[in-house]
Coordinates of C-alpha atoms in Angstrom, one line a residue:
X23 CA 0.0 0.0 0.0
X24 CA 1.4 3.4 -1.1
X25 CA 0.6 5.1 2.2
X26 CA 2.8 2.6 4.2
X27 CA 5.6 2.7 1.6
X28 CA 5.8 6.4 2.0
X29 CA 5.6 6.2 5.8
X30 CA 2.6 8.6 5.7
X31 CA 0.7 9.2 8.9
X32 CA -2.6 10.2 7.2
X33 CA -4.3 9.8 3.9
X34 CA -6.8 12.5 2.8
X35 CA -9.5 11.5 0.4
X36 CA -11.6 14.1 -1.4
X37 CA -13.9 14.0 -4.4
X38 CA -12.3 15.5 -7.6
X39 CA -8.8 15.5 -6.0
X40 CA -6.0 13.0 -6.1
X41 CA -5.2 11.3 -2.7
X42 CA -3.1 13.5 -0.5
X43 CA -0.7 12.1 2.2
X44 CA 0.6 13.7 5.4
X45 CA 4.3 12.8 5.7
X46 CA 6.4 14.0 8.7
X47 CA 3.8 16.7 9.4
X48 CA 3.4 18.1 5.9
X49 CA 0.7 17.5 3.3
X50 CA 2.2 15.9 0.1
X51 CA 0.2 15.8 -3.1
X52 CA 0.4 12.6 -5.3
X53 CA 0.4 12.1 -9.1
X54 CA -2.4 9.6 -8.7
X55 CA -5.6 10.2 -10.7
X56 CA -8.4 12.3 -9.3
X57 CA -11.1 10.5 -7.3
X58 CA -14.6 10.5 -8.7
X59 CA -17.8 10.3 -6.5
X60 CA -18.0 6.6 -7.5
X61 CA -14.4 6.0 -6.6
X62 CA -15.0 7.3 -3.1
X63 CA -18.3 5.3 -2.7
X64 CA -16.5 2.2 -3.8
X65 CA -13.8 2.8 -1.2
X66 CA -16.4 3.2 1.6
X67 CA -18.0 0.0 0.5
X68 CA -14.7 -1.7 1.0
X69 CA -13.9 -0.4 4.5
X70 CA -17.3 0.2 6.1
X71 CA -19.9 -2.4 7.3
X72 CA -23.6 -1.8 6.8
X73 CA -24.2 -0.4 10.3
X74 CA -21.3 2.2 9.8
X75 CA -22.7 3.2 6.4
X76 CA -26.2 3.6 7.7
X77 CA -24.9 5.8 10.5
X78 CA -22.8 7.9 8.1
X79 CA -25.5 8.6 5.7
X80 CA -27.9 9.5 8.5
X81 CA -25.5 11.8 10.5
X82 CA -23.2 12.9 7.6
X83 CA -20.0 11.9 9.5
X84 CA -18.6 8.8 11.1
X85 CA -15.6 7.6 13.1
X86 CA -14.5 4.0 12.9
X87 CA -11.4 1.8 12.5
X88 CA -10.7 -1.1 10.2
X89 CA -7.8 -3.5 9.5
X90 CA -6.1 -4.7 6.3
X91 CA -4.2 -7.9 6.3
X92 CA -0.5 -7.4 6.0
X93 CA -1.0 -3.6 6.2
X94 CA -2.2 -2.6 9.6
X95 CA -5.1 -0.8 11.2
X96 CA -6.6 2.5 10.2
X97 CA -8.5 5.0 12.2
X98 CA -11.0 6.7 9.9
X99 CA -13.2 9.8 9.8
X100 CA -15.7 10.1 6.9
X101 CA -17.6 13.4 6.5
X102 CA -19.4 15.6 4.0
X103 CA -18.1 18.9 2.8
X104 CA -20.0 21.1 0.3
X105 CA -22.3 18.2 -0.3
X106 CA -19.5 15.8 -1.3
X107 CA -17.8 13.0 0.6
X108 CA -14.3 13.3 2.1
X109 CA -12.3 11.0 4.4
X110 CA -9.2 10.9 6.5
X111 CA -7.4 7.6 7.2
X112 CA -4.8 7.6 10.0
X113 CA -2.4 4.6 9.9
X114 CA -2.1 2.8 13.2
X115 CA 0.7 0.2 13.2
X116 CA -0.3 -3.2 14.6
X117 CA 3.0 -3.3 16.5
X118 CA 2.7 -1.5 19.8
X119 CA 6.0 0.4 20.2
X120 CA 7.9 0.5 23.5
X121 CA 8.8 3.7 25.4
X122 CA 12.4 3.2 24.0
X123 CA 11.2 2.9 20.4
X124 CA 9.1 6.0 20.8
X125 CA 11.9 8.0 22.4
X126 CA 9.8 8.7 25.5
X127 CA 11.4 9.6 28.9
X128 CA 12.2 6.6 31.1
X129 CA 10.3 8.0 34.0
X130 CA 7.1 7.1 32.2
X131 CA 7.7 3.5 33.2
X132 CA 7.2 4.3 36.9
X133 CA 4.3 6.6 36.2
X134 CA 2.5 3.9 34.3
X135 CA 2.7 1.5 37.2
X136 CA 1.0 3.8 39.8
X137 CA -1.7 1.9 41.7
X138 CA -4.4 4.5 41.5
X139 CA -5.1 8.1 40.5
X140 CA -5.5 9.9 37.2
X141 CA -2.9 10.1 34.4
X142 CA -3.8 12.5 31.6
X143 CA -2.1 12.5 28.2
X144 CA -2.5 15.8 26.3
X145 CA -1.5 17.4 23.1
X146 CA -2.9 18.5 19.8
X147 CA -4.4 16.0 17.3
X148 CA -1.7 14.1 15.4
X149 CA 1.0 14.3 18.1
X150 CA 1.0 10.7 19.1
X151 CA -1.2 10.6 22.2
X152 CA -2.9 7.4 21.1
X153 CA 0.4 5.7 20.5
X154 CA 1.9 6.8 23.9
X155 CA -1.3 5.6 25.6
X156 CA -1.0 2.2 23.9
X157 CA 2.6 2.0 25.0
X158 CA 1.6 2.7 28.6
X159 CA -1.2 0.0 28.5
X160 CA 1.3 -2.4 26.9
X161 CA 3.9 -1.7 29.7
X162 CA 1.2 -2.4 32.3
X163 CA 0.2 -5.6 30.4
X164 CA 3.8 -6.8 30.3
X165 CA 4.6 -5.9 33.9
X166 CA 1.7 -6.6 36.2
X167 CA -1.3 -8.9 36.8
X168 CA -4.2 -6.4 36.3
X169 CA -7.6 -6.2 34.8
X170 CA -7.6 -3.4 32.2
X171 CA -10.8 -2.1 30.7
X172 CA -10.5 0.4 27.8
X173 CA -13.4 2.5 26.5
X174 CA -12.5 3.8 23.0
X175 CA -14.1 5.6 20.0
X176 CA -12.9 3.8 18.0
X177 CA -10.5 1.1 19.1
X178 CA -7.1 1.8 17.5
X179 CA -4.4 -0.5 18.9
X180 CA -5.6 -4.0 19.6
X181 CA -4.0 -5.5 22.8
X182 CA -3.6 -9.2 23.6
X183 CA -3.6 -10.5 27.1
X184 CA -0.1 -11.0 28.5
X185 CA 0.3 -10.8 32.3
X186 CA -2.9 -8.7 32.4
X187 CA -6.5 -9.4 31.4
X188 CA -7.6 -6.7 28.9
X189 CA -11.2 -5.9 27.7
X190 CA -11.5 -3.3 25.0
X191 CA -14.9 -1.7 24.5
X192 CA -15.8 0.4 21.4
X193 CA -18.4 3.1 21.4
X194 CA -21.3 2.2 19.1
X195 CA -20.4 -1.5 19.0
X196 CA -19.8 -2.7 22.6
X197 CA -21.5 0.2 24.4
X198 CA -23.7 3.1 23.5
X199 CA -21.6 6.0 24.9
X200 CA -18.7 7.0 27.2
X201 CA -21.2 8.0 29.9
X202 CA -23.1 4.7 29.9
X203 CA -19.9 2.6 29.9
X204 CA -18.3 4.7 32.7
X205 CA -21.4 4.2 34.7
X206 CA -21.0 0.5 34.7
X207 CA -17.2 0.0 34.5
X208 CA -16.7 -0.2 38.3
X209 CA -19.0 -3.3 38.3
X210 CA -16.5 -5.0 36.0
X211 CA -13.8 -5.3 38.7
X212 CA -11.2 -3.2 36.9
X213 CA -7.7 -2.3 38.2
X214 CA -7.0 0.1 35.3
X215 CA -9.5 2.1 33.3
X216 CA -8.6 3.7 30.0
X217 CA -11.0 6.3 28.7
X218 CA -10.2 7.4 25.2
X219 CA -11.0 11.1 25.8
X220 CA -12.3 13.1 28.7
X221 CA -15.0 15.2 27.0
X222 CA -17.3 16.7 29.7
X223 CA -18.1 17.1 33.4
X224 CA -19.8 13.7 33.6
X225 CA -16.8 11.8 32.2
X226 CA -14.5 13.7 34.6
X227 CA -16.7 13.0 37.6
X228 CA -16.8 9.3 36.7
X229 CA -13.0 9.2 36.2
X230 CA -12.4 10.9 39.6
X231 CA -14.8 8.6 41.3
X232 CA -12.9 5.6 40.0
X233 CA -9.6 7.1 41.0
X234 CA -10.9 7.9 44.5
X235 CA -11.9 4.3 45.0
X236 CA -8.4 2.9 44.2
X237 CA -8.4 2.5 40.5
X238 CA -5.8 3.9 38.0
X239 CA -7.5 6.0 35.3
X240 CA -5.8 6.9 32.0
X241 CA -7.3 9.4 29.7
X242 CA -6.6 12.2 27.1
X243 CA -7.3 15.9 26.6
X244 CA -6.6 18.3 23.7
X245 CA -4.4 21.0 25.3
X246 CA -1.0 22.4 24.4
X247 CA 0.6 22.3 27.9
X248 CA 0.2 20.4 31.1
X249 CA -1.1 23.4 33.1
X250 CA -3.7 24.0 30.4
X251 CA -5.1 20.6 31.2
X252 CA -6.1 21.8 34.7
X253 CA -7.7 24.9 33.3
X254 CA -9.5 22.9 30.6
X255 CA -11.0 20.6 33.2
X256 CA -12.3 23.5 35.2
X257 CA -14.1 24.8 32.1
X258 CA -16.3 21.6 32.2
X259 CA -18.0 23.0 35.3
X260 CA -19.9 26.1 36.3
X261 CA -17.9 28.6 38.5
X262 CA -19.7 27.6 41.7
X263 CA -18.6 24.0 41.4
X264 CA -14.9 24.6 40.6
X265 CA -13.6 24.8 44.2
X266 CA -14.8 21.3 44.8
X267 CA -13.5 20.1 41.4
X268 CA -10.0 21.5 42.2
X269 CA -10.0 19.7 45.6
X270 CA -11.0 16.3 44.0
X271 CA -8.5 16.8 41.1
X272 CA -5.7 17.7 43.5
X273 CA -6.4 14.6 45.5
X274 CA -6.3 12.2 42.5
X275 CA -3.9 13.6 39.9
X276 CA -0.8 11.5 39.4
X277 CA 0.6 12.9 36.2
X278 CA -0.1 15.1 33.1
X279 CA 2.0 14.1 30.1
X280 CA 1.8 16.5 27.2
X281 CA 3.6 15.9 24.0
X282 CA 4.5 17.4 20.6
X283 CA 6.1 15.5 17.7
X284 CA 9.2 17.2 16.3
X285 CA 10.9 16.3 13.0
X286 CA 14.2 14.6 13.6
X287 CA 17.4 16.4 12.4
X288 CA 18.2 13.4 10.2
X289 CA 15.0 14.1 8.2
X290 CA 13.6 10.6 8.9
X291 CA 10.8 10.3 11.4
X292 CA 9.6 12.3 14.4
X293 CA 10.6 12.4 18.1
X294 CA 8.3 13.5 20.9
X295 CA 9.1 16.5 23.1
X296 CA 7.3 15.6 26.3
X297 CA 6.2 17.9 29.1
X298 CA 5.7 16.1 32.4
X299 CA 3.8 17.4 35.4
X300 CA 3.7 15.0 38.4
X301 CA 1.2 15.1 41.3
X302 CA 3.8 16.2 43.7
X303 CA 2.8 18.0 47.0
X304 CA 3.6 21.4 45.5
X305 CA 1.6 20.8 42.3
X306 CA -1.4 19.5 44.3
X307 CA -1.2 22.5 46.6
X308 CA -1.2 24.9 43.6
X309 CA -4.2 23.2 42.1
X310 CA -6.1 23.4 45.4
X311 CA -5.3 27.1 45.8
X312 CA -6.2 27.8 42.1
X313 CA -2.6 29.0 41.4
X314 CA -2.6 27.5 37.9
X315 CA -0.3 30.2 36.6
X316 CA 2.4 29.0 38.9
X317 CA 2.4 25.4 37.7
X318 CA 5.0 26.1 35.0
X319 CA 7.5 27.3 37.5
X320 CA 6.8 24.3 39.7
X321 CA 7.4 21.9 36.8
X322 CA 10.6 23.8 35.7
X323 CA 12.2 23.6 39.2
X324 CA 11.3 19.9 39.8
X325 CA 13.7 18.2 37.4
X326 CA 15.1 16.1 40.2
X327 CA 11.8 14.2 40.6
X328 CA 11.2 13.8 36.8
X329 CA 9.2 16.8 35.8
X330 CA 10.1 18.9 32.8
X331 CA 8.6 21.7 30.7
X332 CA 8.4 21.6 26.9
X333 CA 11.3 24.0 26.6
X334 CA 13.4 21.7 28.9
X335 CA 12.5 18.7 26.7
X336 CA 13.4 20.7 23.6
X337 CA 16.8 21.6 25.1
X338 CA 17.5 18.0 25.8
X339 CA 16.6 17.0 22.2
X340 CA 18.8 19.8 20.7
X341 CA 21.7 19.0 23.0
X342 CA 21.5 15.3 22.0
X343 CA 21.4 16.4 18.3
X344 CA 18.0 14.6 17.8
X345 CA 16.4 17.8 16.5
X346 CA 17.8 21.1 15.1
X347 CA 17.7 24.3 17.1
X348 CA 15.6 25.8 14.2
X349 CA 12.9 23.1 14.7
X350 CA 13.0 23.5 18.4
X351 CA 12.3 27.2 18.2
X352 CA 9.5 26.6 15.7
X353 CA 7.8 24.1 18.0
X354 CA 8.2 26.1 21.2
X355 CA 5.3 28.1 22.7
X356 CA 7.9 30.6 24.0
X357 CA 10.9 30.7 21.6
X358 CA 12.4 33.7 23.2
X359 CA 12.6 31.9 26.5
X360 CA 13.9 28.8 24.7
X361 CA 16.8 30.8 23.3
X362 CA 17.8 31.6 26.9
X363 CA 17.2 28.0 28.0
X364 CA 19.6 26.8 25.4
X365 CA 22.2 28.9 27.1
X366 CA 21.3 27.5 30.5
X367 CA 19.2 30.4 31.7
X368 CA 15.7 29.9 33.1
X369 CA 13.3 32.7 34.2
X370 CA 10.1 32.4 36.4
X371 CA 6.8 34.1 35.6
X372 CA 8.2 37.4 37.1
X373 CA 11.3 37.2 34.9
X374 CA 13.6 36.3 37.8
X375 CA 16.4 33.8 37.2
X376 CA 15.5 30.4 38.6
X377 CA 18.1 28.6 40.7

């Protein structure tokens, strides 16, 4: 399959256009023929079952996953635009990579084996959250005797039982919704619960309740930094409820792992820059006291216990020659600060030099 040969992450399908690939973050046009309406319909007939097609033609959009023998698994979104059908297929390798293969910090091994609490993976779409989450599940599966229940929309990586027992549930096939599945999951005797995405106050409340009763909960959010995760969760709730939410979150948060994929300096592949915020006493205190703006400083000054900001992660990648300084500056949310960081200078929110 051309997509796999080119090591493309995504394939874009649009009527009256040739297929377009995303390769190392950039859209690349092909010299393949334009796709007619019938070409696209034929493709859908190949990859969708009758239930999925009925749902798509009723709602005008659909998320699902499918597998091709000797190729792999594809997470797919089909939608209408200007009355015509388009689709995006994301390639999901059947092999679940290890932390080492992904270039992830070694401290994630210990984080993944926490007995209870909430671990949040965050980052923009296309930055490898699903792959990192799969690596965490696989590490638990290889290391411990646990019952792991996943709730996904759709299932991407398929896990096989190793030391652990894994039950994977797909929205629309195995359960009607995240809300319904979360309502019943505690009756399924889980040790670890993976929720594909935290979307609203009800999913947060269910996740916290599970963590408060001794379960490890893994989930994802779409935010650019670890501190933004805390702010995003607060936005799920009306103002009058936020003090209680902060108390519950401070009591259960174990880690927020936020990542961005950066092109390697070799020109082949991507490497993750990972921001790590742990549920240390100082971080929990800042969350309880609604001092979210001070979390970055707390992360930056806690390297000794495994925390790091994005800029600190980028500095490591530049110094190890995995990425160029140019790419690091382009990926940083604060390139001016990164320029100083590359010289070993770090400032707090008040522009004072950190020790």
